[in-house]
mmCIF file of C-alpha atoms in Angstrom:
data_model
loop_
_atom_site.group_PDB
_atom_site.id
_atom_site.type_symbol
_atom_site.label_atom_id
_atom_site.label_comp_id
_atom_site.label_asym_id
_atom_site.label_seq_id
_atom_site.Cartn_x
_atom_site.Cartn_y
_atom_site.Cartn_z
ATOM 1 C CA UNK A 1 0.000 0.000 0.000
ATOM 2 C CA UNK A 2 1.381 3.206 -0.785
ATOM 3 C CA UNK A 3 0.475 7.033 0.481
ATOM 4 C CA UNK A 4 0.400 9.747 -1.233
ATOM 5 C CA UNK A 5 2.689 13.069 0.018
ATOM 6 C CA UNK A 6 3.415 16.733 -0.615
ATOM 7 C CA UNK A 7 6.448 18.535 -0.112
ATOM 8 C CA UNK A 8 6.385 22.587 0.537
ATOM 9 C CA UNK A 9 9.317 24.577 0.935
ATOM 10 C CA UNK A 10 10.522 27.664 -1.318
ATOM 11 C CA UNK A 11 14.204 26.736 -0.937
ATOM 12 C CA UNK A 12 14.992 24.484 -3.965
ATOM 13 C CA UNK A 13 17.568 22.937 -2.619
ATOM 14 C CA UNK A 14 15.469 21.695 0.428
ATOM 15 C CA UNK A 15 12.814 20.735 -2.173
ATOM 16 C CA UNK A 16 15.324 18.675 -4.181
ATOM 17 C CA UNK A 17 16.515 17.039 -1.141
ATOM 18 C CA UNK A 18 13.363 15.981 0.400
ATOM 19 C CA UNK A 19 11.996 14.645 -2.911
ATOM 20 C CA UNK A 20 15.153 12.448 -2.971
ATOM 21 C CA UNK A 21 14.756 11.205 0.479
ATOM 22 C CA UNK A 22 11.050 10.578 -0.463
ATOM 23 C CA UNK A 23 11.925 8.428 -3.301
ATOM 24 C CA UNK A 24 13.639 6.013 -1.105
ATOM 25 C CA UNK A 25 10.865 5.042 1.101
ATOM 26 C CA UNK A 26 8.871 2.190 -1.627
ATOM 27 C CA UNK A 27 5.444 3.042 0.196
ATOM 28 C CA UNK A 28 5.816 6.731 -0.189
ATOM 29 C CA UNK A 29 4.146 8.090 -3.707
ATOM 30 C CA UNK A 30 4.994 11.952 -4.206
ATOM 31 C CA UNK A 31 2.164 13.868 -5.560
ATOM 32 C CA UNK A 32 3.677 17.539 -6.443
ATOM 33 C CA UNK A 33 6.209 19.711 -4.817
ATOM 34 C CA UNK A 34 5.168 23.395 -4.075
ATOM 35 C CA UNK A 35 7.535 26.397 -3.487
ATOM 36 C CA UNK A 36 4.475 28.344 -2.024
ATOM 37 C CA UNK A 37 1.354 28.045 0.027
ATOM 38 C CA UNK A 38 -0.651 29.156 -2.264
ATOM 39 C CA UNK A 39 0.183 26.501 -4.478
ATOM 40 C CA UNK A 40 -0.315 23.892 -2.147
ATOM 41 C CA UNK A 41 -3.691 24.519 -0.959
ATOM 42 C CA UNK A 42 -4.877 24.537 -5.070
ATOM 43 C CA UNK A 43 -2.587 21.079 -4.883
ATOM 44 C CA UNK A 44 -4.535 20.194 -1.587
ATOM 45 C CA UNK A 45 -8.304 20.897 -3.309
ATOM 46 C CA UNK A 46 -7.885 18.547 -6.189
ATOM 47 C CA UNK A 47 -5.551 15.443 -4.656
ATOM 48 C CA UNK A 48 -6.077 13.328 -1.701
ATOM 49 C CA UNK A 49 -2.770 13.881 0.135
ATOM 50 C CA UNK A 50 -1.898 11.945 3.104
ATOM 51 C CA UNK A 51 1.458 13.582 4.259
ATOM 52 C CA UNK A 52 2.371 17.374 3.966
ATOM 53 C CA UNK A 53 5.850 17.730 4.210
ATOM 54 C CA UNK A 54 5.697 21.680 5.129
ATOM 55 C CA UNK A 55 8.119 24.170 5.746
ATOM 56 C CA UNK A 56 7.243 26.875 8.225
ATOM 57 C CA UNK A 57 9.466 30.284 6.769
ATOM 58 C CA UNK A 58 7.836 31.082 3.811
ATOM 59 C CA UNK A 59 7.039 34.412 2.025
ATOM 60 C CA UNK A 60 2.707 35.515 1.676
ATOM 61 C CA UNK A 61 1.997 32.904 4.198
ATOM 62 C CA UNK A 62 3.837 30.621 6.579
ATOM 63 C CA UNK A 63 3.586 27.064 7.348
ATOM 64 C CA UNK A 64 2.071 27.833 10.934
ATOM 65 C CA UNK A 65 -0.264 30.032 8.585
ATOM 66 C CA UNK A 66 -1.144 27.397 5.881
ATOM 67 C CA UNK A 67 -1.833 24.924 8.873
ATOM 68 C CA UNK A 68 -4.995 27.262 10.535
ATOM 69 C CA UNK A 69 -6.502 27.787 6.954
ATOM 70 C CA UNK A 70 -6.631 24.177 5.766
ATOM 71 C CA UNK A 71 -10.178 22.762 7.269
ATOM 72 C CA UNK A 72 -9.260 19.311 6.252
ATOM 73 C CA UNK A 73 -5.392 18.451 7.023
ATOM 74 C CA UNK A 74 -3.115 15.507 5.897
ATOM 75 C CA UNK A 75 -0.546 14.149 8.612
ATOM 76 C CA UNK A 76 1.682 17.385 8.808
ATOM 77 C CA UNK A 77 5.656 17.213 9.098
ATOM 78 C CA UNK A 78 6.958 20.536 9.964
ATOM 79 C CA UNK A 79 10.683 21.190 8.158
ATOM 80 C CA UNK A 80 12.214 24.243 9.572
ATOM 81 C CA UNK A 81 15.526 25.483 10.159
ATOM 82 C CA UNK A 82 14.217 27.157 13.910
ATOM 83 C CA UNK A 83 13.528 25.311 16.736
ATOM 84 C CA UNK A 84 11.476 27.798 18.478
ATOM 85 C CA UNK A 85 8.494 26.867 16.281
ATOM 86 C CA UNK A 86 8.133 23.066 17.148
ATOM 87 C CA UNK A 87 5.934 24.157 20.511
ATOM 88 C CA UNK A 88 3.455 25.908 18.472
ATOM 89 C CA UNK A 89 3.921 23.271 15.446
ATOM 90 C CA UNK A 90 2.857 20.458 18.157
ATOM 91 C CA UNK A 91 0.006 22.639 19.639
ATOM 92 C CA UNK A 92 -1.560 22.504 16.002
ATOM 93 C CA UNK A 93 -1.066 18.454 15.991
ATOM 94 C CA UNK A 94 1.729 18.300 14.209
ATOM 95 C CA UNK A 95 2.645 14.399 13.199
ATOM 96 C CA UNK A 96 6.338 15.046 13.472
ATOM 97 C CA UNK A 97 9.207 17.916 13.466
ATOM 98 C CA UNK A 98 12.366 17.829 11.700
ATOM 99 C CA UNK A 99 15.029 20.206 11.844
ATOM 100 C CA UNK A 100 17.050 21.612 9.146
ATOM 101 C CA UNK A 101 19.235 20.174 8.172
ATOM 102 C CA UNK A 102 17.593 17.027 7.897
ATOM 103 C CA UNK A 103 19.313 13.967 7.941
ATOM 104 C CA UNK A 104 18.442 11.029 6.006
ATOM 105 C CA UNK A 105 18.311 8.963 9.509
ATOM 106 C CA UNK A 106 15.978 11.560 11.255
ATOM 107 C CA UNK A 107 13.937 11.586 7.965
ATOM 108 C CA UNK A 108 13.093 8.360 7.650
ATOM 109 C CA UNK A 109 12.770 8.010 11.514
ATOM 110 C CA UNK A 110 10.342 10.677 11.093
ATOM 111 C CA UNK A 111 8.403 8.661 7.839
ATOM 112 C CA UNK A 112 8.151 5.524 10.057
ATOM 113 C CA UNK A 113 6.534 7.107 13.258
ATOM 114 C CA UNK A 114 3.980 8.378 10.346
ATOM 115 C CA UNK A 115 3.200 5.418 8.220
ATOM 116 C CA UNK A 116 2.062 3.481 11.645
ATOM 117 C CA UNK A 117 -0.401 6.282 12.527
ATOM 118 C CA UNK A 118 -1.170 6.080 8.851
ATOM 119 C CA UNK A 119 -1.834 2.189 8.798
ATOM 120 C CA UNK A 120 -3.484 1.961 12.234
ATOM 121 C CA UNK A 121 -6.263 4.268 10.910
ATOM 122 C CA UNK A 122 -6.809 2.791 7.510
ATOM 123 C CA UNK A 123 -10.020 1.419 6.486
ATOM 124 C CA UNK A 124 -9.169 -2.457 6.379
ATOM 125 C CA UNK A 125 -8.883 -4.376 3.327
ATOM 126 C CA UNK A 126 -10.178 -7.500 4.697
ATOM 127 C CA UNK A 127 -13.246 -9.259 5.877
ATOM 128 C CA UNK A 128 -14.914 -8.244 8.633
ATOM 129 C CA UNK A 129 -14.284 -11.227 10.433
ATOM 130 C CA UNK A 130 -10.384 -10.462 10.412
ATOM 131 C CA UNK A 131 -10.599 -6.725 11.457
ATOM 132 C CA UNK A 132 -11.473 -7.187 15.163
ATOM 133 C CA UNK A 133 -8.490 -6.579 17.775
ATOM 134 C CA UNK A 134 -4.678 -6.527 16.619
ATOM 135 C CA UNK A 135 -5.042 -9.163 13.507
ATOM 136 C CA UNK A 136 -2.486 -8.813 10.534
ATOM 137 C CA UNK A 137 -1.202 -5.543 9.244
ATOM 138 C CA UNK A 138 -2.402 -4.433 5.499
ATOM 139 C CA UNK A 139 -0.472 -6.894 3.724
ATOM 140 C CA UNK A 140 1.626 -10.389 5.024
ATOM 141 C CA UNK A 141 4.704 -7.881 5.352
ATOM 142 C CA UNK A 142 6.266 -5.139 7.780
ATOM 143 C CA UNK A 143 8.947 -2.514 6.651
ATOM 144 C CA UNK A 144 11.881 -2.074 8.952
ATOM 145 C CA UNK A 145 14.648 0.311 9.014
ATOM 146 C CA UNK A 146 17.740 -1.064 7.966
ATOM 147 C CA UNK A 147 20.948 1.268 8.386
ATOM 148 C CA UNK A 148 19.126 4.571 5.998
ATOM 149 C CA UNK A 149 16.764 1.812 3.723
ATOM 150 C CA UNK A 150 13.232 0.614 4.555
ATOM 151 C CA UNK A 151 13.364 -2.811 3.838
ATOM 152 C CA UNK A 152 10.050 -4.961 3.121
ATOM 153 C CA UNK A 153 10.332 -8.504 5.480
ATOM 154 C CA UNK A 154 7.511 -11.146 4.672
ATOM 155 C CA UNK A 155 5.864 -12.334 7.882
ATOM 156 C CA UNK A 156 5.710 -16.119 6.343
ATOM 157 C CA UNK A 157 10.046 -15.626 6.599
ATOM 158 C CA UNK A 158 10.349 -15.013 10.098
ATOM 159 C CA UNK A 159 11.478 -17.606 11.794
ATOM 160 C CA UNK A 160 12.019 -15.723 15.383
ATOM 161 C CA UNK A 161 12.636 -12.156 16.425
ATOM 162 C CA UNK A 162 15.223 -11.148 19.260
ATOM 163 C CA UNK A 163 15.747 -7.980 21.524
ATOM 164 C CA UNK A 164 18.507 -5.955 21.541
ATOM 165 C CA UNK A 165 17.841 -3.352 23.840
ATOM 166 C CA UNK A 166 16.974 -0.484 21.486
ATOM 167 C CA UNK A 167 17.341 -2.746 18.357
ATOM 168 C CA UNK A 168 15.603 -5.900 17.396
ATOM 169 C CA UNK A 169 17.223 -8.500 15.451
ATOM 170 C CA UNK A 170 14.651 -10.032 12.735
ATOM 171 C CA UNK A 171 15.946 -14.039 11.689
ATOM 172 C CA UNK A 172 14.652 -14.896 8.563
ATOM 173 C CA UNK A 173 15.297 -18.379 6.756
ATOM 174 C CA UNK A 174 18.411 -16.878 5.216
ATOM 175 C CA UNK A 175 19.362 -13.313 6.695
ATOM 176 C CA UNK A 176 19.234 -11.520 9.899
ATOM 177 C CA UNK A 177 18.264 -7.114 9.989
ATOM 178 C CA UNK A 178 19.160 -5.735 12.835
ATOM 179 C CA UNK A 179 16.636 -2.473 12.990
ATOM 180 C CA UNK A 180 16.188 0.285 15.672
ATOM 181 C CA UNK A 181 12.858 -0.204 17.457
ATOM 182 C CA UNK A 182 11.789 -1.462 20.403
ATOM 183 C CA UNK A 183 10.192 -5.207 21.016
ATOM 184 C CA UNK A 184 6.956 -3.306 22.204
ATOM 185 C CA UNK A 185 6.430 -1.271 19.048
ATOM 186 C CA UNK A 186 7.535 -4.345 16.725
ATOM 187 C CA UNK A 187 5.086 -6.452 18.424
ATOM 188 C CA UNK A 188 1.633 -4.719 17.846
ATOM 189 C CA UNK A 189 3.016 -4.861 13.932
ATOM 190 C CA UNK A 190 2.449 -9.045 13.999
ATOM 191 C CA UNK A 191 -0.890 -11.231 13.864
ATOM 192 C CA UNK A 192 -0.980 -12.714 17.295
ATOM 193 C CA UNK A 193 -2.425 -15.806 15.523
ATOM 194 C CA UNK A 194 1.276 -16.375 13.968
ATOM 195 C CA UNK A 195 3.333 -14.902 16.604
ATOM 196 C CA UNK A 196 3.667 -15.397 20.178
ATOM 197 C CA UNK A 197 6.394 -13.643 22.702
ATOM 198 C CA UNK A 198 8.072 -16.528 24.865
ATOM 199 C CA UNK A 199 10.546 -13.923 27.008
ATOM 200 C CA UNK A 200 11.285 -10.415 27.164
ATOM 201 C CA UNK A 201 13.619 -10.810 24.199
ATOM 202 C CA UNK A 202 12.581 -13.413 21.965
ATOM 203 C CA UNK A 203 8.792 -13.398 19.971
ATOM 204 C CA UNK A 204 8.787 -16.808 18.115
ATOM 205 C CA UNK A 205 6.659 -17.635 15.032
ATOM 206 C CA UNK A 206 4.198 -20.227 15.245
ATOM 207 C CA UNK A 207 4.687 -21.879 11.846
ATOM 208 C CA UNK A 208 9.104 -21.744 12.345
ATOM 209 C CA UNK A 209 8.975 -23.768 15.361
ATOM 210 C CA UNK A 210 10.808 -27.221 15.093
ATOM 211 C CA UNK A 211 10.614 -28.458 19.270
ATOM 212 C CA UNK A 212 9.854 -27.288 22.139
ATOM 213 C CA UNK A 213 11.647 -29.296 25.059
ATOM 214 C CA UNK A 214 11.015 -28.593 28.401
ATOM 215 C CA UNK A 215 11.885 -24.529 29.061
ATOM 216 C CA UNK A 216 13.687 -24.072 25.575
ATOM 217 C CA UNK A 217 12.109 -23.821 22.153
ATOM 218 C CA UNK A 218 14.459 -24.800 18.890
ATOM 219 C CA UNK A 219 13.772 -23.230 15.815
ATOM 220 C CA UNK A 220 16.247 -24.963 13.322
ATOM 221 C CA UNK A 221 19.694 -24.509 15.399
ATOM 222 C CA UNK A 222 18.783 -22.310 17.640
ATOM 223 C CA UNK A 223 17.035 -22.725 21.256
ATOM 224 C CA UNK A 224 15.575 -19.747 22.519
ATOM 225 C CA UNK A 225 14.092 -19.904 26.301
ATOM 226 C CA UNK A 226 10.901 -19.401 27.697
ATOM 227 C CA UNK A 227 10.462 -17.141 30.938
ATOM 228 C CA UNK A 228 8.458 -17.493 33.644
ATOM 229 C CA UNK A 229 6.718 -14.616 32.666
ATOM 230 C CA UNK A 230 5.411 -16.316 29.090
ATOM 231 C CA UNK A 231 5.344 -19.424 30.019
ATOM 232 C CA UNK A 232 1.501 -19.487 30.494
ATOM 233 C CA UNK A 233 0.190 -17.470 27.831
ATOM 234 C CA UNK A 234 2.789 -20.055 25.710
ATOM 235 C CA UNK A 235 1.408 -23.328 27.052
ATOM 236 C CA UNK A 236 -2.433 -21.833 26.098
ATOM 237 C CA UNK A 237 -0.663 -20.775 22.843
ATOM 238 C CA UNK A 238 0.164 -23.854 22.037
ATOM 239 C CA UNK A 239 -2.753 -25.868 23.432
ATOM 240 C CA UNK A 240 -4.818 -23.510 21.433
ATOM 241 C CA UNK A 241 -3.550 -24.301 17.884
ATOM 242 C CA UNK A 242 -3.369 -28.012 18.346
ATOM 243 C CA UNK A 243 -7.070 -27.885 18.974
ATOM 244 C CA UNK A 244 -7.490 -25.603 16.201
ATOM 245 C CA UNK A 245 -5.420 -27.430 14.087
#
């Protein structure tokens, strides 16, 4: 699934480089890039536009300004070379705020936090039946941040997921990514009925696991432990799909 964005800034070279960083995120489709406000809200009336991309210092009318006109507003990312303006930028429900100059880490940091807002309130594309509760995201995939690239992970190749204090380290049948996010947030991206956490740094999928003997689990070579604290929710886990299976 992609989203649609807009970039607004009358610096070219800020335009340039925010197209370019936009072109490296696959699920990000760029509508039109707009050296004035003007422009964008004629842009704004004729295209569905899910991210703004908006610069604040702008000649005729500012971002803050653009922001209190618009009735109807896309997820807003404030770019601005001032950091006194990201108090009032939040108070107008800003999504994010990025500081010139923008690096391609803090950009992309910035796209993620967005896309999740963006894909937790999207009208499902499935049944009915499978939209209650946390079921799977749009699509039998995640993207993850690996080093300044989004990569796209099927969920059918992950064999077992580990924590790494800030990082998580995703094992697929034939590579590991090593991506900065927390187990927590990397969690609620999985269908629980193909995932299951069995300690506070291992989540295990269902359909990769080869044994489970006594407090350990093996998933090919590996044997990853279950805690105390999982070992209940586990056993029902398990008990649960062998009935159902």
């Amino acid at each position: 699934m992609s989203y649609t964005c807009l970039i607004v800034d009358d610096e070219p070279f800020a335009r340039k480089l925010m197209e370019e960083y936009v072109a490296k995120v696959p699920e990000l489709r760029l509508v039109q890039t707009c050296s004035s406000p003007l422009t964008a809200i004629e842009v704004l009336r004729e295209q569905v536009v899910d991210i703004l991309f908006l610069d604040i210092n702008m000649p005729d009318i500012t971002g803050i300004g653009l922001l209190k006109i618009l009735q109807k507003k896309p997820l807003v990312v404030l770019t601005t070379a001032y950091s006194e303006y990201a108090l009032e930028g939040y108070e107008l429900d800003v999504a994010d705020y990025l500081l010139k100059p923008i690096t391609l880490e803090r950009f992309l940091k910035s796209v993620e936090k967005v896309l999740n807002r963006l894909r937790k309130s999207a009208p499902a594309e499935v049944p009915v039946a499978d939209s209650i509760a946390r079921t799977e995201p749009p699509g039998p995939y995640i993207f993850v941040k690996d080093g300044t690239r989004l990569v796209k992970i099927l969920l059918s190749e992950i064999l077992y997921i580990e924590g790494l204090k800030d990082y998580v380290g995703i094992y697929t049948r034939d590579k590991k990514i090593v991506t900065l996010q927390t187990m927590k947030a990397l969690e609620t991206q999985l269908p629980e009925s193909q995932f299951i956490r069995i300690h506070n740094s291992f989540i295990v999928a269902f359909a990769a696991i080869d044994a489970i003997d006594r407090e350990k689990v093996q998933i090919g070579k590996a044997f990853l432990p279950v805690s105390d604290t999982y070992r209940k929710s586990f056993r029902e886990f398990i008990e649960k799909h062998q009935v159902g299976g």
